Tab-separated table of C-alpha atoms in Angstrom:
chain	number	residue	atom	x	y	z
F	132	UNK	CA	0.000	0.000	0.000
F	133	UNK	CA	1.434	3.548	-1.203
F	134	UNK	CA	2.374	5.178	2.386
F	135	UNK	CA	0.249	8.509	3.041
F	136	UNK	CA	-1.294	9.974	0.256
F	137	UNK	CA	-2.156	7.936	-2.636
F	138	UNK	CA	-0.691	8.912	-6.724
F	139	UNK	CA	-3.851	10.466	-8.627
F	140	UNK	CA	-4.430	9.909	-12.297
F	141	UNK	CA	-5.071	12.908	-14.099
F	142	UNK	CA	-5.504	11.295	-17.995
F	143	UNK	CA	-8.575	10.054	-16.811
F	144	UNK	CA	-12.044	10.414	-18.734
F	145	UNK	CA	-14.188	11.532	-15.903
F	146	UNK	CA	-12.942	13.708	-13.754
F	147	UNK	CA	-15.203	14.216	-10.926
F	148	UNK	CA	-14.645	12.150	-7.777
F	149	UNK	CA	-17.505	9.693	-8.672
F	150	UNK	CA	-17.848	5.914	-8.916
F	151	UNK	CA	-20.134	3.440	-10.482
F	152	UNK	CA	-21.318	1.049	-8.103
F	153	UNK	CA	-22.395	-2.327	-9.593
F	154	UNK	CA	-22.543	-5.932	-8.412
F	155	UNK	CA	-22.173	-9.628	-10.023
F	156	UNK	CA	-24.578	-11.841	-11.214
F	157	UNK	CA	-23.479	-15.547	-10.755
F	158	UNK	CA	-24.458	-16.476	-14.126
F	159	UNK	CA	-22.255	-19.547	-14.758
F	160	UNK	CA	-20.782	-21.850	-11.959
F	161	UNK	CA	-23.205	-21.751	-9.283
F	162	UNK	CA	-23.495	-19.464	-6.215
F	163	UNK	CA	-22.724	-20.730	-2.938
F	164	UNK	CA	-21.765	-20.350	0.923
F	165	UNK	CA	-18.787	-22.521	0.954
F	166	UNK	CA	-16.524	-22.382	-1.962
F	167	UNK	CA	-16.149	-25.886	-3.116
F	168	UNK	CA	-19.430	-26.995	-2.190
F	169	UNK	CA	-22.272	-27.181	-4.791
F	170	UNK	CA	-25.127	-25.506	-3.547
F	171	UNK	CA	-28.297	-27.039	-5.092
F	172	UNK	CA	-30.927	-24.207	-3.402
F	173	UNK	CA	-28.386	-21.252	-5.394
F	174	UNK	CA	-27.164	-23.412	-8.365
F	175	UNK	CA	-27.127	-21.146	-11.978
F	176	UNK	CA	-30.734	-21.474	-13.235
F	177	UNK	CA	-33.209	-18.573	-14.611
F	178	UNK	CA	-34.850	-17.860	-11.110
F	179	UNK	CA	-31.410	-17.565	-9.077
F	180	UNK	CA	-30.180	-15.550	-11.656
F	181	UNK	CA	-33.200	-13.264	-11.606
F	182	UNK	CA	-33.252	-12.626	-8.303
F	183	UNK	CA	-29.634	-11.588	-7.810
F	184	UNK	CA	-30.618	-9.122	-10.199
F	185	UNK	CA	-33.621	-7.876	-9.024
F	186	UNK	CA	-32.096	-7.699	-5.819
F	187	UNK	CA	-29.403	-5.721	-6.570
F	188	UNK	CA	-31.358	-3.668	-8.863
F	189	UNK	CA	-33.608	-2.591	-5.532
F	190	UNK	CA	-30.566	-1.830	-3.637
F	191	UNK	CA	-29.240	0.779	-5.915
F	192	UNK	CA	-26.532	-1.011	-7.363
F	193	UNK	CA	-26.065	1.188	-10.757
F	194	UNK	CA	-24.403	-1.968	-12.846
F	195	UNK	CA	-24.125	-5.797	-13.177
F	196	UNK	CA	-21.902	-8.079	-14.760
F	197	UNK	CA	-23.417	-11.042	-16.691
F	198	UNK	CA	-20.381	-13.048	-17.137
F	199	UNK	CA	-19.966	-15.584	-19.731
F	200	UNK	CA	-18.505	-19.041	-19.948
F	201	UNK	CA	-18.950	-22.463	-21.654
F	202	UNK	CA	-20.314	-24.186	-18.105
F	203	UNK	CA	-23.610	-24.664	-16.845
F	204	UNK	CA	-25.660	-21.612	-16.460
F	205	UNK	CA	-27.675	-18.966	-18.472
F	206	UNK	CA	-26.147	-17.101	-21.268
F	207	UNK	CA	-25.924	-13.794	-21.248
F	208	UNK	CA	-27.873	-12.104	-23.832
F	209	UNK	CA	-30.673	-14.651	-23.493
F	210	UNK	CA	-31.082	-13.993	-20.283
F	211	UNK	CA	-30.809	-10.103	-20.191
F	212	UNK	CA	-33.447	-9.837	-22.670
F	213	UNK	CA	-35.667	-12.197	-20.315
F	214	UNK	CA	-35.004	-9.645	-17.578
F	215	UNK	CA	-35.232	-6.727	-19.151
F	216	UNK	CA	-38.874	-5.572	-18.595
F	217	UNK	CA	-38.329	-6.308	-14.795
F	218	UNK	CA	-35.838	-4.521	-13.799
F	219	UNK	CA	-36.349	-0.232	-13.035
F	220	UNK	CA	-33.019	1.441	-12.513
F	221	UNK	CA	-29.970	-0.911	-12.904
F	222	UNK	CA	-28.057	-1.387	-16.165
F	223	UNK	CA	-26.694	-4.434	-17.711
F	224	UNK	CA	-23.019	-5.081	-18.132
F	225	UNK	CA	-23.034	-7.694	-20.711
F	226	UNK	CA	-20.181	-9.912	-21.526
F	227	UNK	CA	-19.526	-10.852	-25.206
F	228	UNK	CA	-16.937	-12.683	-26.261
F	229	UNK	CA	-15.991	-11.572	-30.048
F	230	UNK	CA	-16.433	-14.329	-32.208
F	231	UNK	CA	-18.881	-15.765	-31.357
F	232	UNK	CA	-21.343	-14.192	-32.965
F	233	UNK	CA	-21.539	-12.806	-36.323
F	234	UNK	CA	-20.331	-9.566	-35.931
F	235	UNK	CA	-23.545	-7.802	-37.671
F	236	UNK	CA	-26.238	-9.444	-35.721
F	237	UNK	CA	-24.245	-9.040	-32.534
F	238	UNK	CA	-24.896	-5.009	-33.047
F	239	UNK	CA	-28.323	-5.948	-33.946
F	240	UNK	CA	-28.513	-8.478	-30.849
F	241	UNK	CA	-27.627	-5.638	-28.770
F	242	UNK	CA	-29.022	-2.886	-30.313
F	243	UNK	CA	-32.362	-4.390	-29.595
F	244	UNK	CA	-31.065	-4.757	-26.226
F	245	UNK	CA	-30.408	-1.299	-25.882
F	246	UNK	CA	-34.036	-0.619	-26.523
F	247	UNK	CA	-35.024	-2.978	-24.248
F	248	UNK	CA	-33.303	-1.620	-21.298
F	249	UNK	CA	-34.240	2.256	-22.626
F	250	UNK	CA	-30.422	2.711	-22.455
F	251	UNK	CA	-29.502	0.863	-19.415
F	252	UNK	CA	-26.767	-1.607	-21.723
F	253	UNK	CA	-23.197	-1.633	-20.959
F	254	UNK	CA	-21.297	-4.132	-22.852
F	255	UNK	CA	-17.973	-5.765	-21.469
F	256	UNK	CA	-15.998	-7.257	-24.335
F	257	UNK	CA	-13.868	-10.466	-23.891
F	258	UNK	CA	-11.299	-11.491	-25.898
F	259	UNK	CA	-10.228	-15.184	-25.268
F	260	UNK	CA	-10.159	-17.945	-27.168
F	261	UNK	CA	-13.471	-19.620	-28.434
F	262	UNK	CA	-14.813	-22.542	-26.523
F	263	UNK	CA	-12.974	-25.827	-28.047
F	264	UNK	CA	-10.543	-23.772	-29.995
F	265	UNK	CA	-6.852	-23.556	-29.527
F	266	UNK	CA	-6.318	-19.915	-30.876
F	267	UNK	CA	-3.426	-17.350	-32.161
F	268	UNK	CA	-3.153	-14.848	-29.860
F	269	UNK	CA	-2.306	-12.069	-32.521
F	270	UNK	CA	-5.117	-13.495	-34.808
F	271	UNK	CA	-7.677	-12.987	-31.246
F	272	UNK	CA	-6.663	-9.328	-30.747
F	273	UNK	CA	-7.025	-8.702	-34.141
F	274	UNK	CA	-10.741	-10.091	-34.253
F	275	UNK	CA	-11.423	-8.123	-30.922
F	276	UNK	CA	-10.579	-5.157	-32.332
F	277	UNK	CA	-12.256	-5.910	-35.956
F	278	UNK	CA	-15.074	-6.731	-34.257
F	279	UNK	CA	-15.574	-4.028	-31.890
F	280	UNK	CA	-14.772	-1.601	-35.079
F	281	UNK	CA	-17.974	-2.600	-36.677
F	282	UNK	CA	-20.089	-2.021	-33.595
F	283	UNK	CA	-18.957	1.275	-33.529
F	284	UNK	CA	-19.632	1.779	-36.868
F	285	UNK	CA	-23.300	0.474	-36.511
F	286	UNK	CA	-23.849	2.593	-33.558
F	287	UNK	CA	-22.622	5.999	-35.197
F	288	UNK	CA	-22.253	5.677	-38.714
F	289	UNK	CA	-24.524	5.480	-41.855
F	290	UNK	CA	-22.799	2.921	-42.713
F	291	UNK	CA	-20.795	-0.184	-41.764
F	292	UNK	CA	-17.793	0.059	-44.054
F	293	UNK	CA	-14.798	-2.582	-42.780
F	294	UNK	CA	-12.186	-4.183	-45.269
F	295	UNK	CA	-10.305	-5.965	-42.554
F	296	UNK	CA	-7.693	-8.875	-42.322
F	297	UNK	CA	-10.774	-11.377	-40.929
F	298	UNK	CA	-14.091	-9.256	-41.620
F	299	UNK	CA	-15.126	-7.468	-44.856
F	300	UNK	CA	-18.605	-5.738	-44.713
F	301	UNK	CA	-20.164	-2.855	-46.404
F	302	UNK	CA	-24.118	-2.783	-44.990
F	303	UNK	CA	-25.986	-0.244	-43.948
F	304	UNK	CA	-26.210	0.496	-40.374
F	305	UNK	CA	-30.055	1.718	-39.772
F	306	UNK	CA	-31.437	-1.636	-38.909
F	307	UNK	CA	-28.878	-1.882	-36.110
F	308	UNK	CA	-28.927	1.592	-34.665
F	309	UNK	CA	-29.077	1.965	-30.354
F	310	UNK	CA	-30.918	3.714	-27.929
F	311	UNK	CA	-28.001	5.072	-26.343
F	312	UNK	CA	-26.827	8.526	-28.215
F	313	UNK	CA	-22.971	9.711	-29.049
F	314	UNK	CA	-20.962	6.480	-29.319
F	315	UNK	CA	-23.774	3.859	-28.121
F	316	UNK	CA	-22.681	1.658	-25.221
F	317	UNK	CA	-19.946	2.157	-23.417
F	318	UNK	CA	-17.506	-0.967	-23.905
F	319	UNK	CA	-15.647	-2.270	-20.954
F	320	UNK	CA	-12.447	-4.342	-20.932
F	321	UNK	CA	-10.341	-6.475	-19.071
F	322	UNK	CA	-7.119	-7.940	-19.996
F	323	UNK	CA	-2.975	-7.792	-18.743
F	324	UNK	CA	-1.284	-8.963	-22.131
F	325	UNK	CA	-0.019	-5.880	-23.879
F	326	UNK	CA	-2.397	-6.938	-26.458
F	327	UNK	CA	-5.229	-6.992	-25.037
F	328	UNK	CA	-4.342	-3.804	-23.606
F	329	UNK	CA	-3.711	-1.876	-26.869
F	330	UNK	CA	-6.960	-3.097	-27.779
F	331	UNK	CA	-8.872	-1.330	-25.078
F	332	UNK	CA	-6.532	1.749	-24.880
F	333	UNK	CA	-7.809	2.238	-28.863
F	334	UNK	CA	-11.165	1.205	-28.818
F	335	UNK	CA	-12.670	1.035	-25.170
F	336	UNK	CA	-14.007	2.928	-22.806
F	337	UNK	CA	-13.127	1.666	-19.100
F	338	UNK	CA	-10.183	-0.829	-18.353
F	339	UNK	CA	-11.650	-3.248	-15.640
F	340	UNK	CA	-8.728	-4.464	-13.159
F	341	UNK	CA	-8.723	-7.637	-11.016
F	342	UNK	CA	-7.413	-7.187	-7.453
F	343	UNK	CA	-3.863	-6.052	-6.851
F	344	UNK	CA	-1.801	-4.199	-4.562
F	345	UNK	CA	-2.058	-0.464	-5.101
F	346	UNK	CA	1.332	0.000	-6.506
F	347	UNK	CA	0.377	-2.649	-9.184
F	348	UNK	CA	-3.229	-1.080	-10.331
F	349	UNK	CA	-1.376	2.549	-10.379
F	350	UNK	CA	1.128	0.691	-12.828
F	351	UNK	CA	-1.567	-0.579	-14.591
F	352	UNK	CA	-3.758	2.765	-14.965
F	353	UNK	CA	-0.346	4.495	-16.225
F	354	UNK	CA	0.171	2.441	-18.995
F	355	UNK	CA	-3.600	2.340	-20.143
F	356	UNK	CA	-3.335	5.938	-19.779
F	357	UNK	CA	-0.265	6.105	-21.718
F	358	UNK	CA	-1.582	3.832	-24.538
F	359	UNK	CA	-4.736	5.686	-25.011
F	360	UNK	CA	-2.862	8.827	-25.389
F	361	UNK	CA	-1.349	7.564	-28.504
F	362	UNK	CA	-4.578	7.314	-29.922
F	363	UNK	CA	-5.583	10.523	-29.164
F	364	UNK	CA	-7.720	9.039	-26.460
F	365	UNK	CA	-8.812	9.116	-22.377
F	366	UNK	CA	-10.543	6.204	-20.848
F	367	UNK	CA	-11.621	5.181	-17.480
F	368	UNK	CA	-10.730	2.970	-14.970
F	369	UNK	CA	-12.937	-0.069	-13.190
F	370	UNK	CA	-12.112	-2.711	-10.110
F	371	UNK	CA	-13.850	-6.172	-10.400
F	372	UNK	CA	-13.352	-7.089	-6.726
F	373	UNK	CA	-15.235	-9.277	-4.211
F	374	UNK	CA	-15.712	-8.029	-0.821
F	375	UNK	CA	-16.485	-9.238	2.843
F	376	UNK	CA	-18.287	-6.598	5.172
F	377	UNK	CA	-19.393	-6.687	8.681
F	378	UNK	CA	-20.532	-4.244	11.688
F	379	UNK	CA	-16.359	-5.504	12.548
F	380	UNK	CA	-13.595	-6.581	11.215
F	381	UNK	CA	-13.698	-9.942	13.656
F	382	UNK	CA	-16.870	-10.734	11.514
F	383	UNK	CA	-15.498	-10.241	8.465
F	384	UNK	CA	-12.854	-12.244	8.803
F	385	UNK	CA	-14.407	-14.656	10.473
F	386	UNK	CA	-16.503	-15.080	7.515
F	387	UNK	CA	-13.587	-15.503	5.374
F	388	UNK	CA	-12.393	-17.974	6.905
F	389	UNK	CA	-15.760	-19.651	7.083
F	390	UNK	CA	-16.146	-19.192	2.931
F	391	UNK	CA	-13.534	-21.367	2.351
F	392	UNK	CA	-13.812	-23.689	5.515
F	393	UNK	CA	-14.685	-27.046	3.508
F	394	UNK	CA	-12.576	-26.386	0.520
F	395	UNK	CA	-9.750	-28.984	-0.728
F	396	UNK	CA	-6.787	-27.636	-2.490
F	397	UNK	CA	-7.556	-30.321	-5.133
F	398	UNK	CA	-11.255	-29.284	-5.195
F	399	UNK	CA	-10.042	-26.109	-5.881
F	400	UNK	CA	-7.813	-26.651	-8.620
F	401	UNK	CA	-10.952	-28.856	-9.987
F	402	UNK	CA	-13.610	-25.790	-9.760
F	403	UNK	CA	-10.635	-23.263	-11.162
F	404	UNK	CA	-9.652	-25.267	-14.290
F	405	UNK	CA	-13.734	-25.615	-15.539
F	406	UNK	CA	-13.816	-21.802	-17.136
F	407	UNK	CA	-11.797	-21.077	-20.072
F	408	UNK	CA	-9.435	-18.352	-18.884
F	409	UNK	CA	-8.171	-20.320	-15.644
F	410	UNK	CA	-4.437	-20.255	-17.814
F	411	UNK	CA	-4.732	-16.697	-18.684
F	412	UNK	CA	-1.905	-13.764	-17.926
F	413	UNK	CA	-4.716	-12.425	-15.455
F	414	UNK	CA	-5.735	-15.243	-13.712
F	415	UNK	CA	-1.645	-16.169	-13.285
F	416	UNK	CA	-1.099	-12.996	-11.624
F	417	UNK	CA	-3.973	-13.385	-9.145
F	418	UNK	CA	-2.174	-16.830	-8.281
F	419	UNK	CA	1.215	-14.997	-7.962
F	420	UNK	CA	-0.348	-12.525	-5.999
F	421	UNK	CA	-1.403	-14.996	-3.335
F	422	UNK	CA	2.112	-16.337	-3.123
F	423	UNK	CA	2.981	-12.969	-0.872
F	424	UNK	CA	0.233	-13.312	1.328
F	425	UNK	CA	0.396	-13.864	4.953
F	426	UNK	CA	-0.179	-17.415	6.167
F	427	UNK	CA	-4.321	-16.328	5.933
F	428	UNK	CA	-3.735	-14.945	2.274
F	429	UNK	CA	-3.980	-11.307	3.438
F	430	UNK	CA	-1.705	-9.026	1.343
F	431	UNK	CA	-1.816	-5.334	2.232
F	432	UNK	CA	-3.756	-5.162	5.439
F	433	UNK	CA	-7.331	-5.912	4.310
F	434	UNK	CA	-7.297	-7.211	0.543
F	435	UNK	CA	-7.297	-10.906	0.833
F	436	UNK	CA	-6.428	-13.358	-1.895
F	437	UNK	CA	-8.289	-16.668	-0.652
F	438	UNK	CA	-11.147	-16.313	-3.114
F	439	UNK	CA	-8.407	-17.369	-5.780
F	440	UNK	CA	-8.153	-20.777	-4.345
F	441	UNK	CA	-11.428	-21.976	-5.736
F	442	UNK	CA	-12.327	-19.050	-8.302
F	443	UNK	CA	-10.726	-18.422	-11.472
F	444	UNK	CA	-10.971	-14.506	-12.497
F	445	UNK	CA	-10.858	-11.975	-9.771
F	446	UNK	CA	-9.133	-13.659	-6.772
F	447	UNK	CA	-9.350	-11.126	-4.164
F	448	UNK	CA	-11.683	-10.034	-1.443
F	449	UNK	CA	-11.794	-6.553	0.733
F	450	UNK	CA	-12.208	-8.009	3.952
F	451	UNK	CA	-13.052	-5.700	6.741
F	452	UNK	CA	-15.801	-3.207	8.621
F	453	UNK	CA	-17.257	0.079	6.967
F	454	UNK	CA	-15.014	1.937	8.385
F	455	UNK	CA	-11.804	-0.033	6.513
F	456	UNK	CA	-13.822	-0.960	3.436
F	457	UNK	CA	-14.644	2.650	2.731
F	458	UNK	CA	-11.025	4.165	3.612
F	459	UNK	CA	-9.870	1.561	0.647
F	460	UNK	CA	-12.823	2.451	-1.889
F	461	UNK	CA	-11.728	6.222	-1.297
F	462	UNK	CA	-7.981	5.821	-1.824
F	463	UNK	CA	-9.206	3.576	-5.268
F	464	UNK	CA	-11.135	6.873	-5.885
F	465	UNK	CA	-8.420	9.239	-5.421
F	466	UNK	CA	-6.077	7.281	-7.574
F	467	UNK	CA	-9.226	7.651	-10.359
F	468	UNK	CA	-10.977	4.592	-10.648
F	469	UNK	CA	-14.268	5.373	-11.491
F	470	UNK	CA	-16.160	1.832	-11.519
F	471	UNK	CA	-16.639	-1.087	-9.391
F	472	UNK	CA	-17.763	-4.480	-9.451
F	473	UNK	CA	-18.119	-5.928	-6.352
F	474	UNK	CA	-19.411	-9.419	-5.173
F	475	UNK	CA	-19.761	-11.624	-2.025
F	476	UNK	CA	-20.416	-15.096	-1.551
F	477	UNK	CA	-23.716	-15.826	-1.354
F	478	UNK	CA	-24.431	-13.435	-3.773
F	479	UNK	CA	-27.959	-12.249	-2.268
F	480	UNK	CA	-26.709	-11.727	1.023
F	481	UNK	CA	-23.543	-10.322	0.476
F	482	UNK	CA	-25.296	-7.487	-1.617
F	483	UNK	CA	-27.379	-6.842	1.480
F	484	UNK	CA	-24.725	-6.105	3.726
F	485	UNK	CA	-22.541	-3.681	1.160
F	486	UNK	CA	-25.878	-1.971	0.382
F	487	UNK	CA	-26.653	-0.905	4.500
F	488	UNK	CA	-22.639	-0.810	5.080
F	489	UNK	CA	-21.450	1.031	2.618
F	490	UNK	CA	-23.307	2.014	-0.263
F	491	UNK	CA	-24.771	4.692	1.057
F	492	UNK	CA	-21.677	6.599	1.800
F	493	UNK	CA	-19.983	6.203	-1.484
F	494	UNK	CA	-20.857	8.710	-4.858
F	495	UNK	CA	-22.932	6.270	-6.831
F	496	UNK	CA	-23.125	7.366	-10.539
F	497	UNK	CA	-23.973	6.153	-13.960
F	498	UNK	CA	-21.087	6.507	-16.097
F	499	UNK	CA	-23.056	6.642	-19.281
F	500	UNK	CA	-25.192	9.471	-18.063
F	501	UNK	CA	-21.623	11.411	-16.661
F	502	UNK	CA	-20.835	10.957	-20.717
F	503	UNK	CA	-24.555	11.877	-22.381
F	504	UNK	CA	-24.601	8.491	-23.775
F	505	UNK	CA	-28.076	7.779	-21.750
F	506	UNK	CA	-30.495	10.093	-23.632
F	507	UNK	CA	-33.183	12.071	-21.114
F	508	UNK	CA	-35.811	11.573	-23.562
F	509	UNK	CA	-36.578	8.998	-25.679
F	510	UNK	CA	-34.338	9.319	-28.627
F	511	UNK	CA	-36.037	9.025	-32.456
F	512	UNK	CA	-34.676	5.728	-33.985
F	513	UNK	CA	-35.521	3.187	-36.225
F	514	UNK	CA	-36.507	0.928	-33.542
F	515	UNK	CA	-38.436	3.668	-31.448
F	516	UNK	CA	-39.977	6.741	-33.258
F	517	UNK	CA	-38.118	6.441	-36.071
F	518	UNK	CA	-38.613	5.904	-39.925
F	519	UNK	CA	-38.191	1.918	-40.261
């Protein structure tokens, strides 16, 4: 942890001393109160699912990931479309992996989306390898970024006009065309490689982190920051992090402990190895991360890495009371990250207790209002008002 003040990020998009306060939707893999125990009353089905959302959707959560993954559960764009009309104030982050779909009808896919949700559509992309592929690395960034090319020219051009090394289009854009004004969704990204960093420092709009120690996300925001300026660019900064928070810190990490009370190191390995990015650069670092910890997998007072042993993605945990869990969020805030994704095993009840705890006390904000993508009225399009 930096000593005293913390370094502030000035290249940042948004300014202000806000944050975007979303939660996690346990879409694929099962929810749980033990990790490494399958819990049959919170396993991945449509009525779980839903009611994590609705849930945190009540609360005043602003976001929420839909992750995706080739393991049991609900896809995502299936199942945000099923939820759309019941939700009132919480927008969908929805993870797409490019490739998978042809690149045309996804912007169709989620322009219709858009519409759906009246706006409330945030789209995090994913670039990994397909599921039962063994693919290029160069040839995946390339797609990525050929792929998120011809969203953007769906949402904002007359046109989508691409001659690239794996996609060749020339269509017109109007049956595609979003609710969401100036740009469309806002695309967020995750990725270490330098590749998959160039892509989002060209073509995204918030780099989402995994947990590290604050020397390591400063590191990280630098170089995005650096990267984007040679594209004549400014992006944004996010933290996908779980968190643990009680009226003390002796329940908090009590809990902790308790999470991960019945797990195995083998059962671990077992759970970690199902998703498809268990091998990646990111999930390796989370890993090395935990190698430093203290004999209870605490690194740097409260962030603690035991959520890694049985989770691949975002290993790390804030572990503490309000009072410790807030002094964190506002250093992350004065370095300038302006998004979070927070979770909690079980997911229900762990939103409860961030929601009385903490919530209230931190600047809770729509990014894609703060940017005028979110329209105040409803905008004239060929799916609303609009000449079809």
């Amino acid at each position: 942890m930096f000593k005293g003040d913390v370094p502030r990020l000035s290249t940042i998009r948004t300014h202000q001393r806000v944050s975007e306060v979303g939660w996690f939707a346990g879409l694929c893999g099962g929810d749980t109160d033990r990790l490494g125990k399958l819990d049959p009353s919170r396993c991945s089905n449509y009525e779980h699912c839903r009611d994590i959302v609705l849930t945190a959707d009540s609360l005043g959560y602003k976001n929420i990931l839909l992750p995706t993954s080739y393991m049991l559960g609900q896809e995502v764009l299936p199942f945000a479309a099923a939820i759309a009309s019941q939700i009132q104030q919480i927008s969908l982050l929805t993870a797409i992996r490019t490739g998978e779909i042809h690149p045309p009808m996804l912007a169709r896919h989620l322009s219709t989306l858009d519409h759906l949700l009246q706006g409330r559509l945030t789209v995090n992309i994913i670039n990994s390898e397909l599921p039962g592929l063994v693919e290029d690395a160069e040839y995946r960034y390339q797609r990525c970024k050929e792929v998120i090319q011809i969203l953007q020219q769906a949402w904002t051009q007359e046109k989508i006009n691409l001659q690239g090394e794996i996609y060749r289009f020339s269509l017109p854009s109007y049956p595609v065309k979003p609710y969401q004004q100036h740009g469309g969704p806002l695309l967020y990204f995750g990725g270490i490689s330098p590749g998959s960093r160039d892509v989002c420092a060209q073509y995204c709009d918030v780099f989402l982190m995994w947990p590290d120690t604050e020397e390591g996300l400063f590191e990280s925001m630098q170089d995005l920051s650096k990267r984007a300026a040679t594209y004549g660019r400014s992006i944004d900064f996010g933290l996908r992090i779980h968190v643990i928070v009680r009226e003390t810190e002796e329940e908090a990490r009590f809990w902790a402990k308790t999470l991960i009370s019945e797990l195995d190191a083998a059962r671990g390995v077992q759970l970690k190895s199902r998703t498809q990015d268990s091998r990646s650069v990111g999930v390796l670092k989370q890993d090395a991360l935990r190698t430093v910890a203290d004999e209870d997998d605490y690194i740097e007072g409260n962030l603690w890495m035991g959520i890694g042993r049985a989770r691949s993605g975002c290993g790390g945990a804030l572990v503490g009371n309000p009072s410790q869990i807030l002094e964190r969020l506002h250093r992350y805030l004065d370095m300038g990250i302006r998004a979070f994704i927070f979770s909690g095993y079980p997911l229900i009840e762990e939103s409860h207790y961030f929601a009385k705890l903490v919530l209230p006390h931190l600047p809770n904000v729509r990014l894609a209002e703060l940017q005028e993508r979110l329209p105040t009225v409803q905008p004239v399009t060929p799916l609303t008002t609009g000449e079809l």
